[in-house]
PDB file of C-alpha atoms in Angstrom:
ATOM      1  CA  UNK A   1      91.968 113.152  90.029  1.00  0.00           C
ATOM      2  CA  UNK A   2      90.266 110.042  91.134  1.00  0.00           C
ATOM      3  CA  UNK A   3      87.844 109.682  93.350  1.00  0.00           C
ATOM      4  CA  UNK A   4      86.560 106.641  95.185  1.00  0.00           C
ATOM      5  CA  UNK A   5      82.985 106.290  97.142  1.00  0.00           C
ATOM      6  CA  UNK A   6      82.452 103.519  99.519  1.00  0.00           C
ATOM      7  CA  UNK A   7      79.009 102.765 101.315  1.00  0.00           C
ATOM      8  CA  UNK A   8      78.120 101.841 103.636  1.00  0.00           C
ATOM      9  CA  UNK A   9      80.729 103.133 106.410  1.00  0.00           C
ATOM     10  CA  UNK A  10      79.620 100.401 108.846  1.00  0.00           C
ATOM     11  CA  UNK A  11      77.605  97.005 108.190  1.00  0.00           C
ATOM     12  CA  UNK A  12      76.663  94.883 110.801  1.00  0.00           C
ATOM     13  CA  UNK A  13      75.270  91.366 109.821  1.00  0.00           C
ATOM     14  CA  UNK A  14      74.500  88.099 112.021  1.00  0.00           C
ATOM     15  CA  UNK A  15      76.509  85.341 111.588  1.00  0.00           C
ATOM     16  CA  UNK A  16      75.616  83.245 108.574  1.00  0.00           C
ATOM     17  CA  UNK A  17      73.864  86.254 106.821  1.00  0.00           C
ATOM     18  CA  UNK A  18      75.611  87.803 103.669  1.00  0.00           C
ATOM     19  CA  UNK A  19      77.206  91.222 103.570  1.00  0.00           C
ATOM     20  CA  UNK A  20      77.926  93.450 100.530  1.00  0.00           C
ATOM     21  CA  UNK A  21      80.116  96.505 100.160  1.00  0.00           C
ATOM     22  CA  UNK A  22      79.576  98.852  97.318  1.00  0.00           C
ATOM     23  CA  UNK A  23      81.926 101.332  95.769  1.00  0.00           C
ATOM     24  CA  UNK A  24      82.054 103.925  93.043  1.00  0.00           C
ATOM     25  CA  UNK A  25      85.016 105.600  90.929  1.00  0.00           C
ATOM     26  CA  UNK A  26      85.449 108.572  88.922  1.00  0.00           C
ATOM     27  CA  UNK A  27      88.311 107.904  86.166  1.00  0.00           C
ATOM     28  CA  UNK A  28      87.431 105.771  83.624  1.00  0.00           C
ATOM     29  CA  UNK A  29      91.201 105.406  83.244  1.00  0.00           C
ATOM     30  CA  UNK A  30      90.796 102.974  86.324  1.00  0.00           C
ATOM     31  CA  UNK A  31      91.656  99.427  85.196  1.00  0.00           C
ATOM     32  CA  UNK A  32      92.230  97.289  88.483  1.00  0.00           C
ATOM     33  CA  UNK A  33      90.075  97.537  91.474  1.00  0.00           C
ATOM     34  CA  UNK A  34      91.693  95.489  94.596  1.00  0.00           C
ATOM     35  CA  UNK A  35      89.724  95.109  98.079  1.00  0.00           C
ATOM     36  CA  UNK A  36      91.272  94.855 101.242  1.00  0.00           C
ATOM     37  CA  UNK A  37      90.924  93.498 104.863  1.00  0.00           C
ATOM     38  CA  UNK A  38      92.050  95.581 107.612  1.00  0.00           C
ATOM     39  CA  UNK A  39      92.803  94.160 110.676  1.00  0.00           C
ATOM     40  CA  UNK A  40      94.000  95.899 114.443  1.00  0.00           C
ATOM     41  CA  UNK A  41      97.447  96.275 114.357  1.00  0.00           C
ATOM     42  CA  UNK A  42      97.680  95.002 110.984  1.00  0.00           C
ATOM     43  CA  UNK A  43      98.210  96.357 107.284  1.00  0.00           C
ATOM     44  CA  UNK A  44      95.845  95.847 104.565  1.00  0.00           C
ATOM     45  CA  UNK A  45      95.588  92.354 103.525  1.00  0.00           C
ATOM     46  CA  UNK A  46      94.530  91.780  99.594  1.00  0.00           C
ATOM     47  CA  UNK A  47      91.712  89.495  99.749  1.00  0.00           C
ATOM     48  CA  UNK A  48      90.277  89.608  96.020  1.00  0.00           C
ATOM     49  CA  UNK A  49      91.156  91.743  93.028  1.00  0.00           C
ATOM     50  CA  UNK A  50      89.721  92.452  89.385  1.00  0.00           C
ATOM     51  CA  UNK A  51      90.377  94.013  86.291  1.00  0.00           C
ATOM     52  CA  UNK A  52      88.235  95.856  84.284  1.00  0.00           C
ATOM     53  CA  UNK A  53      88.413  93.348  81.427  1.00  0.00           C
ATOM     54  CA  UNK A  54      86.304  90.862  83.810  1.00  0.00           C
ATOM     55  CA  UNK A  55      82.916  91.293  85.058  1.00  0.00           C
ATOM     56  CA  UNK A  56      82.502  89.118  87.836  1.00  0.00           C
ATOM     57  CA  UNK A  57      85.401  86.909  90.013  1.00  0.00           C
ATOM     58  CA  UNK A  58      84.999  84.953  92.839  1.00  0.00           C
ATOM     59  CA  UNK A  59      87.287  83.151  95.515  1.00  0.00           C
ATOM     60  CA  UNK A  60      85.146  80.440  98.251  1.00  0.00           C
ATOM     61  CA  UNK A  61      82.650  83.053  99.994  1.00  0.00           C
ATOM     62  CA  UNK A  62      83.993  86.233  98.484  1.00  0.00           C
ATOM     63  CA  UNK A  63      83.306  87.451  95.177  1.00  0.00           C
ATOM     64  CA  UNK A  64      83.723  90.893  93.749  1.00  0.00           C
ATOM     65  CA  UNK A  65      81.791  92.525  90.302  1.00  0.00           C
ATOM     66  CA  UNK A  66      82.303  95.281  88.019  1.00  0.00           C
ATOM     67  CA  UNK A  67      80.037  97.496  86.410  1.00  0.00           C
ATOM     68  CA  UNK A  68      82.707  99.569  83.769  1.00  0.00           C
ATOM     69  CA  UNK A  69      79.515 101.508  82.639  1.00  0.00           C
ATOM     70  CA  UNK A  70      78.368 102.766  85.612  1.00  0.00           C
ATOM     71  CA  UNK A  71      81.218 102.452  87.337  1.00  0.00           C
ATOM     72  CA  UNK A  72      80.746 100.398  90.271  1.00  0.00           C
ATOM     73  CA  UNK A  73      82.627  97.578  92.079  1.00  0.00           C
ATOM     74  CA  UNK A  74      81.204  96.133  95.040  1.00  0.00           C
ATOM     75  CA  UNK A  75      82.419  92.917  97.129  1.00  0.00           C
ATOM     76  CA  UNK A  76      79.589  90.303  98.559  1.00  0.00           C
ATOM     77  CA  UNK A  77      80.527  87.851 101.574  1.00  0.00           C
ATOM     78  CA  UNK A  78      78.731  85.037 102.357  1.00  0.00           C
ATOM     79  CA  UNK A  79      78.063  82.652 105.156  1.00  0.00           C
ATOM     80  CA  UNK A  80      79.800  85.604 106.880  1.00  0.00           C
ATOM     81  CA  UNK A  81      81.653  84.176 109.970  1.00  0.00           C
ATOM     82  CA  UNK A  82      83.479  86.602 113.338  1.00  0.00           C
ATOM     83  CA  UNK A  83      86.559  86.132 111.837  1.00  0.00           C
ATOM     84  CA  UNK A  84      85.176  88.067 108.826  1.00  0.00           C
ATOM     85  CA  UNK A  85      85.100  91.138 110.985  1.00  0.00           C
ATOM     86  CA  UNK A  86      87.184  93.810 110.146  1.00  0.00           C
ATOM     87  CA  UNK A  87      87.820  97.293 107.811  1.00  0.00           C
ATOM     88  CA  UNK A  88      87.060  96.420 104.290  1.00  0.00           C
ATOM     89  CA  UNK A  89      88.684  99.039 101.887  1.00  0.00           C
ATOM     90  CA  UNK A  90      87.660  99.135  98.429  1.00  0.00           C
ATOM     91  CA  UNK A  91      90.856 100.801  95.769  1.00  0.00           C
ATOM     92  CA  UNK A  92      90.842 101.812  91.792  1.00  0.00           C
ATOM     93  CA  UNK A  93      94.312 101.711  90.418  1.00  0.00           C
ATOM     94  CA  UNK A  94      95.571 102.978  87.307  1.00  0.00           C
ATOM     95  CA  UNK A  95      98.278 101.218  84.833  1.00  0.00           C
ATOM     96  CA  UNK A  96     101.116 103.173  87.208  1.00  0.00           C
ATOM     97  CA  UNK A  97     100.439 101.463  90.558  1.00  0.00           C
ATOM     98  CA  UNK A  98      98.681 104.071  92.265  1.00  0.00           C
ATOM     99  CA  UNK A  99      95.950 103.362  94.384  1.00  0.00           C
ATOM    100  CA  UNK A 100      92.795 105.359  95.179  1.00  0.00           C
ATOM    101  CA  UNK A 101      91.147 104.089  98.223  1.00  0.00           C
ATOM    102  CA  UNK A 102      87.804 104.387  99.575  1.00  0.00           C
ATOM    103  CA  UNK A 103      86.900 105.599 102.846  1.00  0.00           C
ATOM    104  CA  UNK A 104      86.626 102.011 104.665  1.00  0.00           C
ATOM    105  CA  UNK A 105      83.797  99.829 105.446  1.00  0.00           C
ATOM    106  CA  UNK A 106      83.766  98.255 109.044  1.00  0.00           C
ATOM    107  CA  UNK A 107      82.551  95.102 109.534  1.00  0.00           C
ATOM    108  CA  UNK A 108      80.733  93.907 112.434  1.00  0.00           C
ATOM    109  CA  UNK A 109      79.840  89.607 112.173  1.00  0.00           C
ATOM    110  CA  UNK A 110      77.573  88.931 115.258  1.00  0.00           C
ATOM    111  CA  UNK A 111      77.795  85.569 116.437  1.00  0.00           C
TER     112      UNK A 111
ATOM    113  CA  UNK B   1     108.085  83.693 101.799  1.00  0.00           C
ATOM    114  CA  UNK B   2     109.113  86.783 103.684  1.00  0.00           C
ATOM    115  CA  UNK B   3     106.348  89.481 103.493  1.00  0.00           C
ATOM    116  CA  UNK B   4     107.137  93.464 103.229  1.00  0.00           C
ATOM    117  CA  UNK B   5     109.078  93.961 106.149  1.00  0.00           C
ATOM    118  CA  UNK B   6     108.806  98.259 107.407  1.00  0.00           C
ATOM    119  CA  UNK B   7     111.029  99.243 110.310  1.00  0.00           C
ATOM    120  CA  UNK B   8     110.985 100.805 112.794  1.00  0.00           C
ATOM    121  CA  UNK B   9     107.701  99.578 113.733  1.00  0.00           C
ATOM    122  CA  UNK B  10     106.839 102.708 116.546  1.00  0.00           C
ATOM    123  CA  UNK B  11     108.814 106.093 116.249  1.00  0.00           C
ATOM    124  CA  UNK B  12     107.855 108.998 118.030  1.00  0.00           C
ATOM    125  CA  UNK B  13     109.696 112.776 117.607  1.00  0.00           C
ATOM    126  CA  UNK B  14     109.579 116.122 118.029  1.00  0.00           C
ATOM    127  CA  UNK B  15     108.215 119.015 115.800  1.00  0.00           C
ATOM    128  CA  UNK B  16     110.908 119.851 113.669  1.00  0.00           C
ATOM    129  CA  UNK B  17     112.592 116.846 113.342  1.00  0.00           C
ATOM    130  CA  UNK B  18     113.327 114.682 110.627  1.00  0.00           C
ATOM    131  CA  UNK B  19     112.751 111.233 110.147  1.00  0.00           C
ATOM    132  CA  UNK B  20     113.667 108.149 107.839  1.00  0.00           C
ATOM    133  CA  UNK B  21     111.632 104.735 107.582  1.00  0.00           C
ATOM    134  CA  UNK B  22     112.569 102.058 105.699  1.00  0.00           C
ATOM    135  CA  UNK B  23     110.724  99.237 103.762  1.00  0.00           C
ATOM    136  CA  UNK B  24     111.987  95.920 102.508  1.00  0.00           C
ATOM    137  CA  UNK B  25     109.510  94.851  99.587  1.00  0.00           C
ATOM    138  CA  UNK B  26     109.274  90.950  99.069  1.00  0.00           C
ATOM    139  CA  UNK B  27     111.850  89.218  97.206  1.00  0.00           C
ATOM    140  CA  UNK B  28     111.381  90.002  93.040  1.00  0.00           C
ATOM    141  CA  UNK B  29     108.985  92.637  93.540  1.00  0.00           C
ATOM    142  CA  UNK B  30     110.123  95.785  91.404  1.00  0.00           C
ATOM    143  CA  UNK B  31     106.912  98.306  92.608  1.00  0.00           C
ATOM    144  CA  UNK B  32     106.615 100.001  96.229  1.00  0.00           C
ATOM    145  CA  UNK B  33     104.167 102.333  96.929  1.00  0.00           C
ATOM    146  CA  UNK B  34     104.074 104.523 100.040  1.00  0.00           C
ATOM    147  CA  UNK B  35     100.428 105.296 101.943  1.00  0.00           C
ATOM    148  CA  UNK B  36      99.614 107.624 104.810  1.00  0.00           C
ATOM    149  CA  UNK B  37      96.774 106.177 106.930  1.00  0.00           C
ATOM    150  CA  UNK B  38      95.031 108.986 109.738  1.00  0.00           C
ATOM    151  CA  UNK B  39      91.629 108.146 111.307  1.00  0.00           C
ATOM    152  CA  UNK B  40      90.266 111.627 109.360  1.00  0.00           C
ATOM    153  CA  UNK B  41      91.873 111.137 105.812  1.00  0.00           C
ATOM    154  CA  UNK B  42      91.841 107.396 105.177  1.00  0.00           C
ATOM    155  CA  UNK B  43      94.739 106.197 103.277  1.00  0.00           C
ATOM    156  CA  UNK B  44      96.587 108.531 101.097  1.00  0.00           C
ATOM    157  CA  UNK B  45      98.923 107.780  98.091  1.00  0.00           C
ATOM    158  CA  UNK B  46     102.553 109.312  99.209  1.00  0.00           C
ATOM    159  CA  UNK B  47     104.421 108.172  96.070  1.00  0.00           C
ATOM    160  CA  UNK B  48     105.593 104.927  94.119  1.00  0.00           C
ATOM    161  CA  UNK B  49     108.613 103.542  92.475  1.00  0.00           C
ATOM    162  CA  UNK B  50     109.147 101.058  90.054  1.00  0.00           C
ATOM    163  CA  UNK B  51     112.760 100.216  89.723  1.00  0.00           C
ATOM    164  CA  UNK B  52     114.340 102.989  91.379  1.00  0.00           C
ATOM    165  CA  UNK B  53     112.303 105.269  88.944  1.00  0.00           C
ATOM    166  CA  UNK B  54     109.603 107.504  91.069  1.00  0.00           C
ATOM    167  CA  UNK B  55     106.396 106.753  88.553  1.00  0.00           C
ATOM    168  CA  UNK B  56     103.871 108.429  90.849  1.00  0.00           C
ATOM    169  CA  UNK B  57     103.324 111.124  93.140  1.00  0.00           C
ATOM    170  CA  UNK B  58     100.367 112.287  95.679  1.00  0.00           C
ATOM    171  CA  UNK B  59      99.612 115.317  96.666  1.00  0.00           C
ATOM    172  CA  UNK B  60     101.504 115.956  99.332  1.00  0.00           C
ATOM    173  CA  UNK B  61     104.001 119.092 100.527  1.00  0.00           C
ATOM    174  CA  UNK B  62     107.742 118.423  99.443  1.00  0.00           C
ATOM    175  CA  UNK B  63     108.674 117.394 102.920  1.00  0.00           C
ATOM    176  CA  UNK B  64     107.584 113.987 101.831  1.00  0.00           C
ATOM    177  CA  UNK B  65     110.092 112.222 100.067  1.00  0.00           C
ATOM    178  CA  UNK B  66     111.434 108.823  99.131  1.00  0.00           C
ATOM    179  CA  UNK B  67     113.988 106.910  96.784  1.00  0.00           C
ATOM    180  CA  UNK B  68     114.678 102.923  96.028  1.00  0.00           C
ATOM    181  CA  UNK B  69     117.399 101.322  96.100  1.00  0.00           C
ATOM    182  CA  UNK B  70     118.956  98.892  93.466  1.00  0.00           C
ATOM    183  CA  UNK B  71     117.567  95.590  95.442  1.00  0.00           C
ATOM    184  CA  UNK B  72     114.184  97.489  95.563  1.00  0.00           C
ATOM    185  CA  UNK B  73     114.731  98.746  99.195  1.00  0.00           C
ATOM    186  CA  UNK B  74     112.745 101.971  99.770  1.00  0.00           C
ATOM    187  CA  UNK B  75     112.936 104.780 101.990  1.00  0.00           C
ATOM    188  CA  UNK B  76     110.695 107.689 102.854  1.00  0.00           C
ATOM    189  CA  UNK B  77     111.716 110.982 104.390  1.00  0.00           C
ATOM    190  CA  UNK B  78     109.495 113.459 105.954  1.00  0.00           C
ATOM    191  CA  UNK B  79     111.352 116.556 107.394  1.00  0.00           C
ATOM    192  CA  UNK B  80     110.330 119.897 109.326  1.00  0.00           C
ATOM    193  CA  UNK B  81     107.920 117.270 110.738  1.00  0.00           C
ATOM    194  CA  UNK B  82     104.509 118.886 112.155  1.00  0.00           C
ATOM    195  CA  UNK B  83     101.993 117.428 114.317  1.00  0.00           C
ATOM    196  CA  UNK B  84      99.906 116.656 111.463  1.00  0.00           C
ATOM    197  CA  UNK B  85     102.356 114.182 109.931  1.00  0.00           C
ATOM    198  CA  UNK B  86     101.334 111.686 112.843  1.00  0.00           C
ATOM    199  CA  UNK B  87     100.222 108.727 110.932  1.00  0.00           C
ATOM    200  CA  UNK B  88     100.333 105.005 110.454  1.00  0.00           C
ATOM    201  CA  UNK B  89     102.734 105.097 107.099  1.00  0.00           C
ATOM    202  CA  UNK B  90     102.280 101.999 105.059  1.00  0.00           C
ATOM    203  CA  UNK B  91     104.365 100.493 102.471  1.00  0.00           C
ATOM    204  CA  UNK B  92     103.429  97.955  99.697  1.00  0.00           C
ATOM    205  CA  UNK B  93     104.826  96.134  97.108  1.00  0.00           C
ATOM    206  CA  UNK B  94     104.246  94.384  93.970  1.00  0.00           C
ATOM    207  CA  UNK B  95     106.291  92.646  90.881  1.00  0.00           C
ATOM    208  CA  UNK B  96     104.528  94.918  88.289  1.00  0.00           C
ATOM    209  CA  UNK B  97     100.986  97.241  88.903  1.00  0.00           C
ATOM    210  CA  UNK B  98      98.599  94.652  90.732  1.00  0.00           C
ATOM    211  CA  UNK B  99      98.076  92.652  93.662  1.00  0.00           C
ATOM    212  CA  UNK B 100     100.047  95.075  95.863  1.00  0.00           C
ATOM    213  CA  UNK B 101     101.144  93.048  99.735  1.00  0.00           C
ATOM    214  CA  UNK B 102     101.357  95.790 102.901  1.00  0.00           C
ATOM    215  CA  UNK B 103     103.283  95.629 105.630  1.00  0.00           C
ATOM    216  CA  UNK B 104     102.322  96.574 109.223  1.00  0.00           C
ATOM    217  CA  UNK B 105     103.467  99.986 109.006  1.00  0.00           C
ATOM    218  CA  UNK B 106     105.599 102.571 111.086  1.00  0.00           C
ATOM    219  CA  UNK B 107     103.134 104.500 113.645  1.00  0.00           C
ATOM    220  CA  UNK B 108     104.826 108.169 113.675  1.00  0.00           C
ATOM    221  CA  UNK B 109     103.789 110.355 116.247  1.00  0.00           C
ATOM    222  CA  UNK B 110     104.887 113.971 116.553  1.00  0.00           C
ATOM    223  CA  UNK B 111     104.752 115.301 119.695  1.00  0.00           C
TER     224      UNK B 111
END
């Protein structure tokens, strides 16, 4: 089955500084890979998506890129603020709506 | 609009037990997906249903099930509960396969 890698398990960047989350799946049938923030007491929040028809998308500070050969998805932040500070999960997704999810990223925006 | 609305929010019960929790997807979405979210194995894939049609399974024991309704109203059952069930179960929904909204999630603990 599928199998997603996500590195690094913690990040901690100053405020201002840019922060990039890096993820790797096994099943090339994986078309859509989502990332998600992860608030206390909260469920996953979608905060940028792409499909493997797309290379590269991008949304104010957050962009995401896809590497289909080797594949790789990661997610870059910048001008990373404290409110940025959270779990990031990274997911691969398959035509049926299921959802492999990495292990979690966490976080930490210094002020 | 309304989000994905789970219920109950906190349930707590005893080995042996069965129990039922319910998720209201948003309004026109036809997809739910079920997760299981422990500290030690991430978030795992329950099951999903498009339509009242079960399209996906994880690999978990028979004890987990679920069904949808007609208005897209899910439900997920877990009996002979063991202590090992205690989780933060998520539900998600979507109008087809992408961009998937969570809820909060019901925090089961088995005591």
């Amino acid at each position: 089955g599928e199998n997603v890698e996500q590195h690094p398990s913690t990040l901690s960047v100053q405020e201002g500084d840019s922060a990039v989350i890096k993820c790797t799946y096994s099943d090339s049938a994986s078309n859509y890979f989502p990332w998600y923030k992860q608030e206390l007491g909260k469920g996953p929040q979608l905060i940028i998506d792409i499909r493997s028809n797309v290379g590269e998308k991008k949304d104010q500070r957050i962009a995401v890129t896809l590497n289909k050969t080797a594949k790789h998805f990661s997610l870059h932040i910048t001008e990373t603020q404290p409110e940025d500070s959270a779990v990031y999960f990274c997911a691969a997704n398959t035509n049926a709506g299921k959802s492999t999810f990495g292990d979690g990223t966490t976080l930490t925006v210094k002020p | 609009k309304a989000g994905v609305t789970q219920t109950p929010r906190y349930l707590i019960k005893t080995r042996g037990q069965q129990v039922t929790l319910s998720c209201s997807p948003i309004s026109g979405h036809r997809s739910v997906s079920w997760y299981q979210q422990t500290p030690g194995q991430g978030l795992q894939f329950l099951f999903e249903y498009f339509s009242e049609t079960q399209r996906n399974k994880g690999n978990f024991p028979g004890r987990f099930s679920g069904r949808q309704f007609s208005n897209s109203r899910s439900e997920m059952n877990v009996s002979t509960l063991e202590l090992g069930d205690s989780a933060l179960y998520l539900c998600a929904s979507a109008w087809d396969n992408y961009g998937y909204t969570f809820g909060s999630g019901t925090r089961l603990t088995v005591v």
